[in-house]
PDB file of C-alpha atoms in Angstrom:
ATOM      1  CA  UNK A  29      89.856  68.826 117.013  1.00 42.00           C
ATOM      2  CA  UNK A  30      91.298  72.207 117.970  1.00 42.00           C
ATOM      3  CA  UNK A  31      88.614  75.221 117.905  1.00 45.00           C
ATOM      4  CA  UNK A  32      89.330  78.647 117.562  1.00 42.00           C
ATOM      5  CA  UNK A  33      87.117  81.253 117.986  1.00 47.00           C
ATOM      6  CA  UNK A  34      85.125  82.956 114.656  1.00 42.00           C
ATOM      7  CA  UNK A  35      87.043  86.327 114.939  1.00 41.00           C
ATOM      8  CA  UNK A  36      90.678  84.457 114.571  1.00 42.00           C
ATOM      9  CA  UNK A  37      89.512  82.520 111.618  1.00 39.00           C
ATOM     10  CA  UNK A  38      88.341  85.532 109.891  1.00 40.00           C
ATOM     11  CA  UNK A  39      91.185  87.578 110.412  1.00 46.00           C
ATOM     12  CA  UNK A  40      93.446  84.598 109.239  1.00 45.00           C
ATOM     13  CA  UNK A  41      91.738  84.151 106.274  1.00 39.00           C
ATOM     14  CA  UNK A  42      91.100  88.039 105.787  1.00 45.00           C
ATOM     15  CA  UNK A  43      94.857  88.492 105.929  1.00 48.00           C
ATOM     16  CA  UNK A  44      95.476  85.656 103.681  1.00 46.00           C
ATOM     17  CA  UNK A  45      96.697  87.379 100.195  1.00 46.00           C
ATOM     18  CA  UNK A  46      98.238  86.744  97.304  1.00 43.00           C
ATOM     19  CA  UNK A  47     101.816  87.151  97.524  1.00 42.00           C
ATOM     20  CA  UNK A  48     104.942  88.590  94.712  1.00 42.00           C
ATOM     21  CA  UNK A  49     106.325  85.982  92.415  1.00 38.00           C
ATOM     22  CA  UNK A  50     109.685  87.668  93.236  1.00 42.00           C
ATOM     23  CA  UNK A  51     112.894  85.879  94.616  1.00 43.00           C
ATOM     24  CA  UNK A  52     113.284  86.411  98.612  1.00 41.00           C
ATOM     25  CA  UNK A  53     115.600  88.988  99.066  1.00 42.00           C
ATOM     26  CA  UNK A  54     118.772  87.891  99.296  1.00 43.00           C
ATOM     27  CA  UNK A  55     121.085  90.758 101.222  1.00 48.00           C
ATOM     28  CA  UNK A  56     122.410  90.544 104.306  1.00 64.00           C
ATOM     29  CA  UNK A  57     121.403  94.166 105.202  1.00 85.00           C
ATOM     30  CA  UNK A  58     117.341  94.464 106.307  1.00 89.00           C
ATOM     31  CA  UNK A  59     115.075  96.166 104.200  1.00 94.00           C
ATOM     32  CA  UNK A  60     112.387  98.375 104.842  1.00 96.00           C
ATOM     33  CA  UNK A  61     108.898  96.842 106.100  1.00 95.00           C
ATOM     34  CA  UNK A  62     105.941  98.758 104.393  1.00 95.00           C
ATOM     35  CA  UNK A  63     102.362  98.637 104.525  1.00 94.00           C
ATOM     36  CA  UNK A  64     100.694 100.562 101.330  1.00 94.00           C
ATOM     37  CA  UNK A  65      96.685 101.617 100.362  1.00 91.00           C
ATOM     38  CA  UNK A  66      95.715 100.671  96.788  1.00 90.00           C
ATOM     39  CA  UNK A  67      96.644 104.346  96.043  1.00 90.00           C
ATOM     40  CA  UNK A  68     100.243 103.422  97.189  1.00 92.00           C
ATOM     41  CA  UNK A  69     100.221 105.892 100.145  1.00 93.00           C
ATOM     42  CA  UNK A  70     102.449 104.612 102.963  1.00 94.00           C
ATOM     43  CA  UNK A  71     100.049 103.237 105.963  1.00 92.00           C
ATOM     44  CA  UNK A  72     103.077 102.203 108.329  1.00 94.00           C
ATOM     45  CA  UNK A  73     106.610 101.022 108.303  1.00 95.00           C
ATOM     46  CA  UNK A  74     108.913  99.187 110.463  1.00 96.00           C
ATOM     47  CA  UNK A  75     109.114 101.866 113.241  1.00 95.00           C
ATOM     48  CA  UNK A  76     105.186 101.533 113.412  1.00 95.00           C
ATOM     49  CA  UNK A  77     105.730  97.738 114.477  1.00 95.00           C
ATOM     50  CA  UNK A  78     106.666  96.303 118.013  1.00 95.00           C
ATOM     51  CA  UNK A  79     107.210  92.866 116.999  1.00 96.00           C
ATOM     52  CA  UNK A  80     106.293  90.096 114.266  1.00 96.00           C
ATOM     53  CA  UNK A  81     106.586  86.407 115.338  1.00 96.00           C
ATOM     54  CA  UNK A  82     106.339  83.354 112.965  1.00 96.00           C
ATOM     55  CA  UNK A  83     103.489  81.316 113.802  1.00 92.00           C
ATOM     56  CA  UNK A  84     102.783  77.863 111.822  1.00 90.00           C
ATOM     57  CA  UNK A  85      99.040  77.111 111.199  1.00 84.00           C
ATOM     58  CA  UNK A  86      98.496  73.364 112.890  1.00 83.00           C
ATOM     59  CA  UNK A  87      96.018  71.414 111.102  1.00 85.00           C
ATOM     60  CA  UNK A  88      97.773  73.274 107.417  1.00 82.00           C
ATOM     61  CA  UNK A  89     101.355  74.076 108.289  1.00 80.00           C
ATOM     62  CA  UNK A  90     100.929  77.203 106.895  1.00 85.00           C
ATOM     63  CA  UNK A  91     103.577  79.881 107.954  1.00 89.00           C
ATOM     64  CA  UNK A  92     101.909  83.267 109.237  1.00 93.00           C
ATOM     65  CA  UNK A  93     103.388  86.398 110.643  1.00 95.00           C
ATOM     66  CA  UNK A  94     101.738  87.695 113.945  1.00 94.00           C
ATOM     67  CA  UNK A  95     102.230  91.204 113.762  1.00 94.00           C
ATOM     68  CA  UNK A  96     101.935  93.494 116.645  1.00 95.00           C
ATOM     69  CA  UNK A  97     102.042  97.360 115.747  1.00 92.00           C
ATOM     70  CA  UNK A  98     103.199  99.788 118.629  1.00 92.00           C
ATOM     71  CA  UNK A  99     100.240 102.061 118.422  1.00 89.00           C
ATOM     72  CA  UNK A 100      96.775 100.398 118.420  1.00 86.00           C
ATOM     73  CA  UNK A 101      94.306 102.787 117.602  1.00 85.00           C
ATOM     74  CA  UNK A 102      96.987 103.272 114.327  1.00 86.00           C
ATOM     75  CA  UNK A 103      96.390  99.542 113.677  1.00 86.00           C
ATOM     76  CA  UNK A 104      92.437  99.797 113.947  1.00 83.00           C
ATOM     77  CA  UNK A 105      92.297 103.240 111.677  1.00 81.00           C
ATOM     78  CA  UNK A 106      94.716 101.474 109.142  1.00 82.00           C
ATOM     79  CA  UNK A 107      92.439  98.727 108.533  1.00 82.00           C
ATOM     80  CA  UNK A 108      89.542 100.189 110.026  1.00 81.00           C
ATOM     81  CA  UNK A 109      89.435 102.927 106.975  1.00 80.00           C
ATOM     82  CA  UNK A 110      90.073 100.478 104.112  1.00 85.00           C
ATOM     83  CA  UNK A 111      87.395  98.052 104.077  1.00 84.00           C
ATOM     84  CA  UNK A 112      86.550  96.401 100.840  1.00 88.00           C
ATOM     85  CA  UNK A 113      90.167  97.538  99.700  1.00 89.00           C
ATOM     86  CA  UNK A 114      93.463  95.900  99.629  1.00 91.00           C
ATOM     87  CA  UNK A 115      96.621  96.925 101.355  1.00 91.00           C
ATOM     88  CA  UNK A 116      99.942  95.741 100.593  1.00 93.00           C
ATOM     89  CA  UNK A 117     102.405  94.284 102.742  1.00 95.00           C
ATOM     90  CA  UNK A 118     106.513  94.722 101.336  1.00 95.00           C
ATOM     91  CA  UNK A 119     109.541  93.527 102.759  1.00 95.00           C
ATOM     92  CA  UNK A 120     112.155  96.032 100.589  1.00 95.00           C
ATOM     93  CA  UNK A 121     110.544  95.932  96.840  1.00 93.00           C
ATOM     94  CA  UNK A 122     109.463  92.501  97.144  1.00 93.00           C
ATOM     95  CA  UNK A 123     105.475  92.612  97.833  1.00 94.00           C
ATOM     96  CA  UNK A 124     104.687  89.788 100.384  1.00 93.00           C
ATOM     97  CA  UNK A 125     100.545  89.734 100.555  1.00 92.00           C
ATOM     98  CA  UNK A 126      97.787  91.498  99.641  1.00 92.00           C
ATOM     99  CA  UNK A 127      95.039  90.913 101.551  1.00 89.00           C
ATOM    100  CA  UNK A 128      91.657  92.510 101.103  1.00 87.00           C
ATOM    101  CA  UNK A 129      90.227  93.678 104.450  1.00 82.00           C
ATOM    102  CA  UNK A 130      86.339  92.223 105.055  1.00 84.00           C
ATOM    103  CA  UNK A 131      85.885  92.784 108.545  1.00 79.00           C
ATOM    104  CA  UNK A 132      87.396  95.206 110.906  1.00 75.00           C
ATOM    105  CA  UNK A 133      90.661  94.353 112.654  1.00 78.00           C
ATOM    106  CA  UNK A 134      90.824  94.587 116.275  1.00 77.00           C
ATOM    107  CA  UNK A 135      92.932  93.981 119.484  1.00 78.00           C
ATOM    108  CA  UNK A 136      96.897  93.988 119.652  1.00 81.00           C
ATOM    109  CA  UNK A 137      98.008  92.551 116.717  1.00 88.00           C
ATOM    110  CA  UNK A 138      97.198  90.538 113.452  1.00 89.00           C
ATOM    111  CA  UNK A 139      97.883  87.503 111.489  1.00 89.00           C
ATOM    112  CA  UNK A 140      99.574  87.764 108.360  1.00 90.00           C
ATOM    113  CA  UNK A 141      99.372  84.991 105.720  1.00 87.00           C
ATOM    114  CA  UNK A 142     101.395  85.204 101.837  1.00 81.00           C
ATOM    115  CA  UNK A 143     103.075  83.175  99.764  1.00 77.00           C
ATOM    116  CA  UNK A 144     106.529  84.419 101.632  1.00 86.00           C
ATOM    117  CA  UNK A 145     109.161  81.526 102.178  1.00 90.00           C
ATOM    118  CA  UNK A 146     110.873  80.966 106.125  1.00 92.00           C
ATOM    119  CA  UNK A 147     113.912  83.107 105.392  1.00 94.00           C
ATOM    120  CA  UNK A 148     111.596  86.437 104.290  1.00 93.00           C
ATOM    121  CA  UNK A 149     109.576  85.877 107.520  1.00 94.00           C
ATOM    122  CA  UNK A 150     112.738  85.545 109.809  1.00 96.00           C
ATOM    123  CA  UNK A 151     114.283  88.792 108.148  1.00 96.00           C
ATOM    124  CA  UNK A 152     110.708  91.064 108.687  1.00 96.00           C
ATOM    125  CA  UNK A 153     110.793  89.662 112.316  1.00 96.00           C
ATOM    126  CA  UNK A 154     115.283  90.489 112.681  1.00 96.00           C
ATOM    127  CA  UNK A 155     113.956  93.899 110.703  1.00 96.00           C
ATOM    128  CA  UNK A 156     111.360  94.881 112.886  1.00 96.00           C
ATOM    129  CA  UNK A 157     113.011  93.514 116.294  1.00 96.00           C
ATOM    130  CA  UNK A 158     116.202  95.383 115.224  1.00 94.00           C
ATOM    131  CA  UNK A 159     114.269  98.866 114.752  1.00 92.00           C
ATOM    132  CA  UNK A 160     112.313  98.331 118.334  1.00 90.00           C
ATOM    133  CA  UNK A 161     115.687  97.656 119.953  1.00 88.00           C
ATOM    134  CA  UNK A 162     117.332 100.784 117.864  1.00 87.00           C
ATOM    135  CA  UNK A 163     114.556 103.006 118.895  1.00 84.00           C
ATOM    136  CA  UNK A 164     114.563 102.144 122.653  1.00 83.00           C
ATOM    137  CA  UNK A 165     118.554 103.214 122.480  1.00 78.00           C
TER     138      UNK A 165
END
């Protein structure tokens, strides 16, 4: 039996929200990665990411996004400052999870889990990967 440490789990399941109904979008052209407060203030966008990788839960099969954000101390005020509250993760218009932060989010990146199909997560990972590579130009 695999164990991973308390802090992991939490985040996992922290990050775990409910996800749109919507179809996946269905473009060829990226969309826009945004992170929103309740109040639907823009937290961070794709620029504010370095990568996102898809990561498959073991024991559930359960597709996640790892999501590492360029500036760190962004990350930790983002969530730190919203405890209790949910933020809102959107790929274009389609809202992929809602998670309500419980305990502070730390280190260099976080798990994010939704109801988002394999296609959505491969275009937020091309989306982000294609603004880090446009931005190092």
């Amino acid at each position: 039996m695999l164990k991973f440490p308390g802090f992991l789990i939490a985040a996992v399941l922290i990050l775990s929200g409910c996800a749109g109904t919507e179809e996946s979008q269905s473009t060829d052209e990226l969309q826009e990665v945004t992170v929103k407060s309740e109040g639907d203030e823009i937290l961070a966008e794709t620029a504010d990411f370095e990568k996102a990788e898809i990561r498959y839960e073991e024991d559930t099969g359960l597709m996640q996004l790892e999501m590492y954000m360029k500036d760190q101390q962004m990350m930790e005020e983002m969530f730190g400052e919203r405890m209790g509250q949910e933020i809102h993760f959107y790929y274009g218009d389609e809202l992929i999870s809602s998670p309500n932060l419980l305990v502070p989010i730390e280190g260099e990146s976080f798990t994010l889990a939704g109801d988002f199909d394999e296609e959505t997560a491969e275009q937020i990972v091309e989306a982000i990967a294609q603004q880090a590579e446009e931005d190092q130009e």
